[in-house]
mmCIF file of C-alpha atoms in Angstrom:
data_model
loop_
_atom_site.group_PDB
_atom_site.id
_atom_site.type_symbol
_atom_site.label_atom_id
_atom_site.label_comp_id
_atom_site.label_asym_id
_atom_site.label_seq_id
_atom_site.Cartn_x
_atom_site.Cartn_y
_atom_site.Cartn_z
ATOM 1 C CA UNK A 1034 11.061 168.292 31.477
ATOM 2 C CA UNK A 1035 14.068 168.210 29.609
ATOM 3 C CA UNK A 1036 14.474 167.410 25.905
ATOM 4 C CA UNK A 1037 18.008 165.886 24.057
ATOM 5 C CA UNK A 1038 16.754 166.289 20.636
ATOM 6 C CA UNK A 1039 14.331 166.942 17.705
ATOM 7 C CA UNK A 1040 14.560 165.402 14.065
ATOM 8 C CA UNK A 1041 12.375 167.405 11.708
ATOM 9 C CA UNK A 1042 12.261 165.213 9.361
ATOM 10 C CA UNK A 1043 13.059 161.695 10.541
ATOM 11 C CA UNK A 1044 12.290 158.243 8.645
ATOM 12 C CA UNK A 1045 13.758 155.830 11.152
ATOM 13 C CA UNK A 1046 10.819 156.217 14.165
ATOM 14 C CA UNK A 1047 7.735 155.288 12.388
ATOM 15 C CA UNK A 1048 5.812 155.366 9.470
ATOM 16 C CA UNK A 1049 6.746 158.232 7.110
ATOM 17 C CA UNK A 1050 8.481 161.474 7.081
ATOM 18 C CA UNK A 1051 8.062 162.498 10.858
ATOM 19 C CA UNK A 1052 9.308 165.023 13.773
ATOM 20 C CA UNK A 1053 10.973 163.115 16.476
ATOM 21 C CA UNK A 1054 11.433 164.778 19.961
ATOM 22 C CA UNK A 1055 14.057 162.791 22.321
ATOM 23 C CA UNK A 1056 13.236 163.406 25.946
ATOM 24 C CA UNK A 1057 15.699 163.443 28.590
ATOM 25 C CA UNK A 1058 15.701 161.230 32.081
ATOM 26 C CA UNK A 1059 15.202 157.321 32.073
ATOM 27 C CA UNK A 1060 15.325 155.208 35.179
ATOM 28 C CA UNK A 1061 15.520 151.675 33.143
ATOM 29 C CA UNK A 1062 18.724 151.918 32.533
ATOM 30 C CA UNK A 1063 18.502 149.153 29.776
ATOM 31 C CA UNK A 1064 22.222 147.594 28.989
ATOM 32 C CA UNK A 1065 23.447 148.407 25.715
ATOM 33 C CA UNK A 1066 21.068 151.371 25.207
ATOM 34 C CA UNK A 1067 22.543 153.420 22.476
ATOM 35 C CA UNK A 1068 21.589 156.927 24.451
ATOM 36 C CA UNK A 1069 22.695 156.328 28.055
ATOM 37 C CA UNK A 1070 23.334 160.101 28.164
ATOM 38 C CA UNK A 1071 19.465 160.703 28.078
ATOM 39 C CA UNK A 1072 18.899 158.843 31.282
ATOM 40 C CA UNK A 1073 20.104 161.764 32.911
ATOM 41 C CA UNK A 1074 16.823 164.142 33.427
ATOM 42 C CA UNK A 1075 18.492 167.599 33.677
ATOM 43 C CA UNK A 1076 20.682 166.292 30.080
ATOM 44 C CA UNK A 1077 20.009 168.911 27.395
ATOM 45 C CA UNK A 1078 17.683 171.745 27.355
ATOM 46 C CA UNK A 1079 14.346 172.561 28.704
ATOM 47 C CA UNK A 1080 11.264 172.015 27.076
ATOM 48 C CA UNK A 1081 9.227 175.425 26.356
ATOM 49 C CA UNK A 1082 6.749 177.002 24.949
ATOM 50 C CA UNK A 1083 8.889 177.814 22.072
ATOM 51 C CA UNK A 1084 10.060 173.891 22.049
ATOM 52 C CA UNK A 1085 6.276 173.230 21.438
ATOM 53 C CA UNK A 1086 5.904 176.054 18.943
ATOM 54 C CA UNK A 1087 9.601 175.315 16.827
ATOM 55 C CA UNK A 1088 7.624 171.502 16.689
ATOM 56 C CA UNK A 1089 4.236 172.015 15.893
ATOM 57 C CA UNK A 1090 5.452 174.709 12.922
ATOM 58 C CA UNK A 1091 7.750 171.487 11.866
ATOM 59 C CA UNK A 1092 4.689 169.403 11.863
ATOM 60 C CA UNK A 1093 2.588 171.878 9.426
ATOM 61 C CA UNK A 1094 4.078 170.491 6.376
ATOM 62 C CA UNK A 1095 1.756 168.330 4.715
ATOM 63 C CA UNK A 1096 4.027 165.475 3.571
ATOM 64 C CA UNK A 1097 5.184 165.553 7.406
ATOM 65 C CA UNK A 1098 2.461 162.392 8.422
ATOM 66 C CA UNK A 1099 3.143 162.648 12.397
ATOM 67 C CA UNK A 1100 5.398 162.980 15.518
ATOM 68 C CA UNK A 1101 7.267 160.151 17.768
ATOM 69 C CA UNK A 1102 7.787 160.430 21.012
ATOM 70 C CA UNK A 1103 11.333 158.743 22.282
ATOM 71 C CA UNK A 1104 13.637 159.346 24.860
ATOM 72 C CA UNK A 1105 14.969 158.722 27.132
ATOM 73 C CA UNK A 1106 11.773 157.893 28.307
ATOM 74 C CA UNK A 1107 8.635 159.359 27.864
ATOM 75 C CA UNK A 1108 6.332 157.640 30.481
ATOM 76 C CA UNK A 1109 8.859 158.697 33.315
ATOM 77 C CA UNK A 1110 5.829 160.575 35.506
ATOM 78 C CA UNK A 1111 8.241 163.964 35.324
ATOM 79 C CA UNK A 1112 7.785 163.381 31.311
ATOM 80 C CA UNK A 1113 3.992 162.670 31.180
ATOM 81 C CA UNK A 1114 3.188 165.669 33.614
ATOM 82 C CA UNK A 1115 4.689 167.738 30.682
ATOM 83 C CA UNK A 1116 3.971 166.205 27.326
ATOM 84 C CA UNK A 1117 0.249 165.565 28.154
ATOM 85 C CA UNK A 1118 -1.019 169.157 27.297
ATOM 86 C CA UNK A 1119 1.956 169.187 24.710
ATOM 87 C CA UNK A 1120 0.152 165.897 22.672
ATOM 88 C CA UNK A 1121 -3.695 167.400 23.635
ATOM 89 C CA UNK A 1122 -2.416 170.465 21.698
ATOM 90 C CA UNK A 1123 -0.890 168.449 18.676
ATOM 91 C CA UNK A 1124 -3.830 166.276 18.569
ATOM 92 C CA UNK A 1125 -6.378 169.370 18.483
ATOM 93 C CA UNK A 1126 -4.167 171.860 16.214
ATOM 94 C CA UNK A 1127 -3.240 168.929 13.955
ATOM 95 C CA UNK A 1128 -5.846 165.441 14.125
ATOM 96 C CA UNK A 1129 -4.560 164.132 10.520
ATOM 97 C CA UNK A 1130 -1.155 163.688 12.527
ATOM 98 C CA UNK A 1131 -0.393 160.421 13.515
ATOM 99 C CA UNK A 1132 1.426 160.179 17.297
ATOM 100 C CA UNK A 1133 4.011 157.207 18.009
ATOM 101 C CA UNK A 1134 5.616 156.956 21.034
ATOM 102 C CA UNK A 1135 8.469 154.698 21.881
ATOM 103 C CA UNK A 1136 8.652 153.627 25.991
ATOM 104 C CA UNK A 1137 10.516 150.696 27.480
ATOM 105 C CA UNK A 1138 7.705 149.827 29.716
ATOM 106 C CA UNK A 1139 5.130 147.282 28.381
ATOM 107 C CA UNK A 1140 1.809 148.213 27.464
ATOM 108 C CA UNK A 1141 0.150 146.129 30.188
ATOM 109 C CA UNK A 1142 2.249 148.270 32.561
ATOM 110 C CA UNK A 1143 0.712 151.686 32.002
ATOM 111 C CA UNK A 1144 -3.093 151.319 31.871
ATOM 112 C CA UNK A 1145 -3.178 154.630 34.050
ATOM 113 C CA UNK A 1146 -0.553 156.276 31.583
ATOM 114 C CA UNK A 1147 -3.141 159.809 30.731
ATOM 115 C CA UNK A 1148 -1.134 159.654 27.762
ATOM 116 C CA UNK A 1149 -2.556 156.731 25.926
ATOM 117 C CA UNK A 1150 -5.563 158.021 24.753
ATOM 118 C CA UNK A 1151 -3.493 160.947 22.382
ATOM 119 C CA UNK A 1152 -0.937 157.961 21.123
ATOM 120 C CA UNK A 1153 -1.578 155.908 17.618
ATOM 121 C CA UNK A 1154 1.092 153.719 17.887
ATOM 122 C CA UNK A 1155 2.941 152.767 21.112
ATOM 123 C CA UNK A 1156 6.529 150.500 20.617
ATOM 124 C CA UNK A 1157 6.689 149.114 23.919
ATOM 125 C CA UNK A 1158 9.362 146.741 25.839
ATOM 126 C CA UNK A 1159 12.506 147.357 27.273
ATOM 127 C CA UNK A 1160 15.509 147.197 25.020
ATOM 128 C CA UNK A 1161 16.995 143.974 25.106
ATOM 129 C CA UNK A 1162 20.819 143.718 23.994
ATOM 130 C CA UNK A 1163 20.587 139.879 23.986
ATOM 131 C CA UNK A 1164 17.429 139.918 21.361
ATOM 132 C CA UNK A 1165 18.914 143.114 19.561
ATOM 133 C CA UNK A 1166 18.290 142.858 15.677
ATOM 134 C CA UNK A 1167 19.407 145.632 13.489
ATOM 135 C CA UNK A 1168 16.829 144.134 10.354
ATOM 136 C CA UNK A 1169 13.821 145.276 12.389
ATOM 137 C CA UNK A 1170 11.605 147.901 11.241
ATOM 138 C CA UNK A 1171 11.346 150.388 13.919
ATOM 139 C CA UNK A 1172 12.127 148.951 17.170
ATOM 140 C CA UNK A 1173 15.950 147.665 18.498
ATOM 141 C CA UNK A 1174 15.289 144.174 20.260
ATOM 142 C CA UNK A 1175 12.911 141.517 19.059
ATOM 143 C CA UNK A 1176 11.295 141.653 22.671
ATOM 144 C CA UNK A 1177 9.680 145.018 21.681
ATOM 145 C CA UNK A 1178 6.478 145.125 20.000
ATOM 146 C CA UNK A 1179 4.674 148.095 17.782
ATOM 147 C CA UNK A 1180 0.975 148.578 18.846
ATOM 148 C CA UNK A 1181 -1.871 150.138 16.871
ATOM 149 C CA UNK A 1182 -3.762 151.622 19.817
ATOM 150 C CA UNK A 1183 -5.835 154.054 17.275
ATOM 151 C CA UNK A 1184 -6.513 152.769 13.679
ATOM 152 C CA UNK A 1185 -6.591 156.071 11.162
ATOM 153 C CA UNK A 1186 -9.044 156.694 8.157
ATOM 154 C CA UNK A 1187 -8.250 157.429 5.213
ATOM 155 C CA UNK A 1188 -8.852 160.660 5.809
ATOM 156 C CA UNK A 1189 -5.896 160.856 8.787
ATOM 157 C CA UNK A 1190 -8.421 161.349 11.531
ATOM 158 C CA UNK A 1191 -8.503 158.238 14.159
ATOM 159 C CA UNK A 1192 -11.344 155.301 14.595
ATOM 160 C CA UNK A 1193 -11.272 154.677 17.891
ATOM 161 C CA UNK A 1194 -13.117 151.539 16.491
#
């Protein structure tokens, strides 16, 4: 897998102060998506073990709350292969970090997605540029919706409840 971008400290892709890794290759192909250079999936540089390292020492902070996921897009199959062990190890090294992850497939589409079950909060739907709103908090079209797939304690760790 190939990655475009990280944002160590990024308040535009979720809740908080968060590290945002942009993963290359898309086949959607949305019109009007503001990154059509990421649908490419050899665009920017490869994603290694020092990737993973240089983003889990970003994550240590404790006024960092969590990582997003965007791309590109991150349920391409090529993408979950490699970011499943990536988000098993951020869940295990670091459980009071929250995980978004931004995909323009809808929820209902990905039941057999392994990577559900390490995501908080999934922003789902494709981007549409007829239903694009610029006053929305976190997402680009009104068509996509943010999803609370894990609810959090007050102590960071998830309720699966």
């Amino acid at each position: 897998m190939n990655y475009c971008g990280i944002k160590k400290t990024d308040i535009a892709n979720g809740l908080g102060v968060r590290v945002s890794l942009f993963v290359s290759g898309c086949r959607n192909h949305c019109p009007g998506c503001f990154q059509p250079e990421t649908w490419d999936f050899d665009f920017g540089e490869p994603f290694t073990k020092q990737t993973e390292a240089e983003i889990l020492k970003a994550l240590r902070p404790t006024w960092i709350q969590g990582l997003s996921i965007l791309g590109g897009e991150p349920m391409e199959p090529e993408n979950q292969k490699a970011l499943l062990p990536f988000l098993k190890r951020v869940r295990s090294e670091m459980p009071d970090k929250d995980i978004w992850l931004y995909t323009g497939y809808r929820l209902e589409d990905l039941s057999e997605s392994p990577l559900l079950p390490y995501v908080d909060v999934l922003v789902d739907g494709p981007f549409v540029e007829a239903e694009r709103d610029v006053s929305l908090a976190f997402r680009g079209s009104r068509n996509q919706r943010i999803i609370q797939l894990r609810k959090r304690e007050a102590n960071g760790r998830a309720n699966n409840n």
